[in-house]
Short mmCIF file of C-alpha atoms in Angstrom, two decimals:
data_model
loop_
_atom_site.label_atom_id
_atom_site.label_comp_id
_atom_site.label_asym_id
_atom_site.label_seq_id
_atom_site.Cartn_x
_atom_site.Cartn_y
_atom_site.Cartn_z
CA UNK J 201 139.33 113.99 82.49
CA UNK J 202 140.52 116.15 85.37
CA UNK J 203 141.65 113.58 88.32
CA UNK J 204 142.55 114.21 92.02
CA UNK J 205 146.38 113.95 92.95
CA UNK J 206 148.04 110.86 93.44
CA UNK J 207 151.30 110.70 95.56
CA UNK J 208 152.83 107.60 97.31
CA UNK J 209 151.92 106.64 101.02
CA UNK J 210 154.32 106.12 103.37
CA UNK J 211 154.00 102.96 105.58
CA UNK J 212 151.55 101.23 103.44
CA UNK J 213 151.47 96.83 104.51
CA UNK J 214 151.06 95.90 100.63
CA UNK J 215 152.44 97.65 97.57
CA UNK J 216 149.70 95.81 95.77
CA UNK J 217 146.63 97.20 98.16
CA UNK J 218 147.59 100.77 96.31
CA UNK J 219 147.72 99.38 92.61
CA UNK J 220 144.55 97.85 93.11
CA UNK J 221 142.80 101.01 94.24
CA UNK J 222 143.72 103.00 91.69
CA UNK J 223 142.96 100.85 88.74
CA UNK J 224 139.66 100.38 90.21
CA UNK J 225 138.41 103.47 90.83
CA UNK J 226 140.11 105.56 87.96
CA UNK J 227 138.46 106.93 84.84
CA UNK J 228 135.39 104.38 83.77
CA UNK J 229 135.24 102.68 86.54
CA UNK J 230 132.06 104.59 87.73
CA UNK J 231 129.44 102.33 84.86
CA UNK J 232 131.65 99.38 85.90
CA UNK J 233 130.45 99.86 89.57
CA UNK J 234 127.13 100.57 88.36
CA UNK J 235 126.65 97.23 86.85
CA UNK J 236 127.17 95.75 90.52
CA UNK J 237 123.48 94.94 91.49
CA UNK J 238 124.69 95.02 95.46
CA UNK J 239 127.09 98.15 94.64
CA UNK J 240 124.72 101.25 96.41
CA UNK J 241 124.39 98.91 99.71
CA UNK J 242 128.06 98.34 99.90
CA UNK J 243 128.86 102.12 98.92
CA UNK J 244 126.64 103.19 101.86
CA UNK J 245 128.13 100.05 104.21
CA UNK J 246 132.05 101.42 103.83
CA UNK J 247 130.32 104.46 104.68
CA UNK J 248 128.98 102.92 107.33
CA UNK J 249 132.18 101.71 108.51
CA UNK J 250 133.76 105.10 108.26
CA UNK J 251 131.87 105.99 110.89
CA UNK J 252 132.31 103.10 112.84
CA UNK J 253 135.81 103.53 113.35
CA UNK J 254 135.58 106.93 114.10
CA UNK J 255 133.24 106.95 116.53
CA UNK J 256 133.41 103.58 117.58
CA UNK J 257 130.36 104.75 120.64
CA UNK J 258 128.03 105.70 118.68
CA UNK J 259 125.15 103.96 118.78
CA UNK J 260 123.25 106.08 116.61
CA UNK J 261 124.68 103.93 113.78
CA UNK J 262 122.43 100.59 114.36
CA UNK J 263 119.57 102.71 115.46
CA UNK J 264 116.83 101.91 112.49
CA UNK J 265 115.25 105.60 113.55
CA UNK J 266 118.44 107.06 113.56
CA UNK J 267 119.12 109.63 110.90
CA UNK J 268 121.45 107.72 108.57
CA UNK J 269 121.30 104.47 109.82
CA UNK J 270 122.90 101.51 109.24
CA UNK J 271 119.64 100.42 108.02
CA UNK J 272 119.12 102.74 105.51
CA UNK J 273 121.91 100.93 103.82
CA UNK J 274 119.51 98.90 102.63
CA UNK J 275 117.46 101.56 100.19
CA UNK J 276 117.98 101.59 96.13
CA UNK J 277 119.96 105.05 96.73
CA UNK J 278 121.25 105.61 100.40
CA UNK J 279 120.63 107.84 102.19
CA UNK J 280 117.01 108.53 100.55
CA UNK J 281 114.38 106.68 102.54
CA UNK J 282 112.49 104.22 100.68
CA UNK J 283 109.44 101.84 100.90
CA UNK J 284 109.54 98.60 102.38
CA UNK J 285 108.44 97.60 99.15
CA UNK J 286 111.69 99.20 97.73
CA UNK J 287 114.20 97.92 99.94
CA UNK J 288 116.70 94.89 98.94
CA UNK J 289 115.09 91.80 101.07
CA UNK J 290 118.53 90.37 100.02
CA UNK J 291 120.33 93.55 102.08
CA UNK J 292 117.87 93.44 104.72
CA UNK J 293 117.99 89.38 105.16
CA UNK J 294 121.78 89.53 105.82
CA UNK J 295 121.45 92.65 107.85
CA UNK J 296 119.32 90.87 109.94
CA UNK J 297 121.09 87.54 110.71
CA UNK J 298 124.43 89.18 111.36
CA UNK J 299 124.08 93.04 113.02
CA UNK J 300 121.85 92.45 116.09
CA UNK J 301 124.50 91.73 119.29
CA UNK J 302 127.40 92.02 117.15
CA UNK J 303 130.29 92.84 119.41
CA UNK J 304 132.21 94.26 117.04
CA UNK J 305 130.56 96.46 114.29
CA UNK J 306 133.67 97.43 112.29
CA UNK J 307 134.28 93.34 111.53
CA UNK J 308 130.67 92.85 111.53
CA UNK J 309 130.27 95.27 108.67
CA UNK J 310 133.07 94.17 106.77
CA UNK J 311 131.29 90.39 106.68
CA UNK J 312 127.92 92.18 105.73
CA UNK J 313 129.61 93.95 102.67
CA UNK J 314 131.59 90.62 102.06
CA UNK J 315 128.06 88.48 101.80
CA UNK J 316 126.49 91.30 99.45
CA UNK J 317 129.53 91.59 97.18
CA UNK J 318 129.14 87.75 96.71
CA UNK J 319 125.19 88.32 96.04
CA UNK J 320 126.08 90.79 93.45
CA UNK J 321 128.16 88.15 91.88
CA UNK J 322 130.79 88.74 88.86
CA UNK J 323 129.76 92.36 87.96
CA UNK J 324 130.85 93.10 91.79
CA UNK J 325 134.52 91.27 91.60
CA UNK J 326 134.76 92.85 88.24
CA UNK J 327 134.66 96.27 90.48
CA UNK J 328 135.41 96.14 93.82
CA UNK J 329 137.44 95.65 96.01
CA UNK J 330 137.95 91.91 96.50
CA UNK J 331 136.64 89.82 99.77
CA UNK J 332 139.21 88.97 101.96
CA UNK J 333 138.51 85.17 103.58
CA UNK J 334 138.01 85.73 107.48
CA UNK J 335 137.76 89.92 106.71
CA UNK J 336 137.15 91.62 110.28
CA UNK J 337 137.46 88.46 112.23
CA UNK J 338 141.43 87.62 111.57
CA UNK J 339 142.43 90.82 110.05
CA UNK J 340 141.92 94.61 110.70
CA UNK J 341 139.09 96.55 110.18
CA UNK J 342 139.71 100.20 110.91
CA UNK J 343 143.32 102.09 110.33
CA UNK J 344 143.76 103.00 113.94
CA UNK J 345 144.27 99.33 114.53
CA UNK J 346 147.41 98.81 112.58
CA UNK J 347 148.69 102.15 113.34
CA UNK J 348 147.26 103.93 110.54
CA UNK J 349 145.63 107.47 110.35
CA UNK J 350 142.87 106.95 107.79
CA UNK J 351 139.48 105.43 109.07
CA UNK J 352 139.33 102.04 107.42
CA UNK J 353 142.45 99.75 107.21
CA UNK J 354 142.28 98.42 103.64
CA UNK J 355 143.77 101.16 101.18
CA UNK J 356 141.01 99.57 98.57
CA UNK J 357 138.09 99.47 100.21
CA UNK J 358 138.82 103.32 101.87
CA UNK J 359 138.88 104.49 98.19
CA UNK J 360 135.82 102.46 97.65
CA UNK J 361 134.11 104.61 100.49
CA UNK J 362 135.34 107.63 99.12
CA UNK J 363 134.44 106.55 95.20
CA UNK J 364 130.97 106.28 96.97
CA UNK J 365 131.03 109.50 98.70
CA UNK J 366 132.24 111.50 96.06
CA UNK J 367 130.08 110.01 93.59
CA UNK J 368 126.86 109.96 95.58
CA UNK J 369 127.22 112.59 98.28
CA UNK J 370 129.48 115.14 96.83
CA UNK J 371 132.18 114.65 99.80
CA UNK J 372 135.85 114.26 99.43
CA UNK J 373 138.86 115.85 100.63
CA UNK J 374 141.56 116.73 97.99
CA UNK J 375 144.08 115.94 100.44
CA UNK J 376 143.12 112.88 102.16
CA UNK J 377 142.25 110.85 99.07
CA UNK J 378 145.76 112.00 97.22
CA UNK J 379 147.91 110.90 101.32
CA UNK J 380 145.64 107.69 100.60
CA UNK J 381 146.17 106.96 97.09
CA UNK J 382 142.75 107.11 95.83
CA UNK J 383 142.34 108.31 92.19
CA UNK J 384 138.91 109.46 91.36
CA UNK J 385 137.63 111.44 88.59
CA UNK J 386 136.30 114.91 89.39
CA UNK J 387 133.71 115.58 86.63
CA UNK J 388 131.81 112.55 88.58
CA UNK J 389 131.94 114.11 91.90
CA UNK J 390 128.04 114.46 92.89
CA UNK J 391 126.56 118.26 92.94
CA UNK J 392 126.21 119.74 96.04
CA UNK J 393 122.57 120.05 95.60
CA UNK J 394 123.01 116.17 94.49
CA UNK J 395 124.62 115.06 97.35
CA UNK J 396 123.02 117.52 99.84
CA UNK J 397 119.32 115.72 98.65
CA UNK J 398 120.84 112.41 100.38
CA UNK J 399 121.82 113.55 103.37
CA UNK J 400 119.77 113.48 106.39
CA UNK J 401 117.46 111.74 106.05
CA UNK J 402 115.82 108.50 108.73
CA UNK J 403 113.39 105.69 108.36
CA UNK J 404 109.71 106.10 109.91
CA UNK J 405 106.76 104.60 110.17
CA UNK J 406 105.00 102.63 107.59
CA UNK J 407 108.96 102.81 106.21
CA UNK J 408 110.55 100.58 108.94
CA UNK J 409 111.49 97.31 107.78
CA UNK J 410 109.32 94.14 108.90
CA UNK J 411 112.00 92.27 110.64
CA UNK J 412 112.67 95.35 113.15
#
C-alpha cells in the first residue's frame, strides 16, 4: 500500500527513537493499535499534548465545556461526545487524580498517557510507543524544549499523534510527517467527512462527568 515519504532527520538525540517509529506505525500496525483497550484515550491525549506545546496559554484545553477538551479524551471515539455512562471510569479516574493544579500540562499529560498505556496492558506495549520511567518530570515533553521544531519531543510518540490524527481525523501534513520520520499508510487516512464528524464537538449537560 501507498505510504507517505520517509527521509532522514537531521539532529535527531537517538537513532533508535526513528526505527522505533516507523516499525510501529507502518503497514498493519493500525489492528495492532486497535487491540489496545486504552489506545483512542491516548490517541486523543498526544493530541492533547500537541496542543499543549503549541499553545502552551491556552486554557481552553482543561476546560471540561471547552470544545475539544482535554476531557473529552475520555469518550470511546474522541472527539464525539459521549454519555457518562460511555466514558472510561478508568480514563476519567486518572484524569482526575493527576490534571487539576498541574503546573505543567505537557509532563502532566505525558504521565496520564503513561498510566493508561499500563491499564491497557500487553496489547498497548505490543503497539505503542513505550513509557519512559520519570516521562515529563526528568525528561522533555515538547520539541521546543530541546531545540526541536516539531511539537512533541519524542520522535515516537509525535508519529503516534499523527497515526491518531490521520487515522481518526483525516489530518496530516505530507511534509511534516516525512521531516519527522513518521511512516503511515495512506489508504487508512480517515475521510474528510470521517474526520470532519469528530471535530468540534464539547461536553454538556447531563454529559459532564460526575467528578467535575
Amino acid at each position: 500500500e501507498q505510504r507517505t515519504a520517509i527521509e532522514h532527520v537531521k539532529n535527531e538525540p537517538l537513532q533508535s527513537e526513528q526505527v522505533a517509529a516507523i516499525t510501529l506505525f507502518g503497514e498493519g500496525s493500525k489492528l495492532r493499535r486497535a487491540a489496545c483497550p486504552t489506545w483512542q484515550h491516548i490517541g486523543c491525549l498526544d493530541d492533547a499534548l500537541e496542543k499543549a506545546c503549541e499553545e502552551p496559554s491556552n486554557k481552553n484545553l482543561i476546560d471540561v465545556r471547552a470544545t475539544e477538551s482535554i476531557w473529552m479524551c475520555c469518550c470511546p471515539k474522541p472527539y464525539l461526545p459521549c454519555e457518562k455512562t460511555e466514558r472510561s471510569k478508568a480514563c476519567d479516574e486518572v484524569m482526575v487524580s493527576m490534571l487539576p493544579g498541574t503546573s505543567s500540562l505537557p509532563a502532566t499529560i505525558l504521565a496520564i498517557r503513561a498510566q493508561l498505556h499500563a491499564i491497557g496492558g500487553e496489547a498497548c506495549t505490543a503497539s505503542l510507543a513505550p513509557i519512559l520511567q520519570d516521562e515529563g518530570a526528568v525528561t522533555a515533553a515538547c520539541g521546543h524544549e530541546v531545540g526541536l521544531s516539531r511539537s512533541i519531543a519524542r520522535q515516537d510518540v509525535f508519529c503516534e499523534m499523527a497515526a491518531w490524527q490521520w487515522e481518526e481525523l483525516g489530518d496530516g501534513d505530507d511534509e511534516e510527517l516525512a521531516a519527522n520520520g513518521c511512516q503511515l499508510v495512506r489508504s487508512q487516512k480517515a475521510s474528510q467527512h470521517e474526520g470532519g464528524a469528530r471535530k468540534g464537538h464539547n461536553l454538556t449537560g447531563s454529559r459532564l462527568p460526575d467528578e467535575l
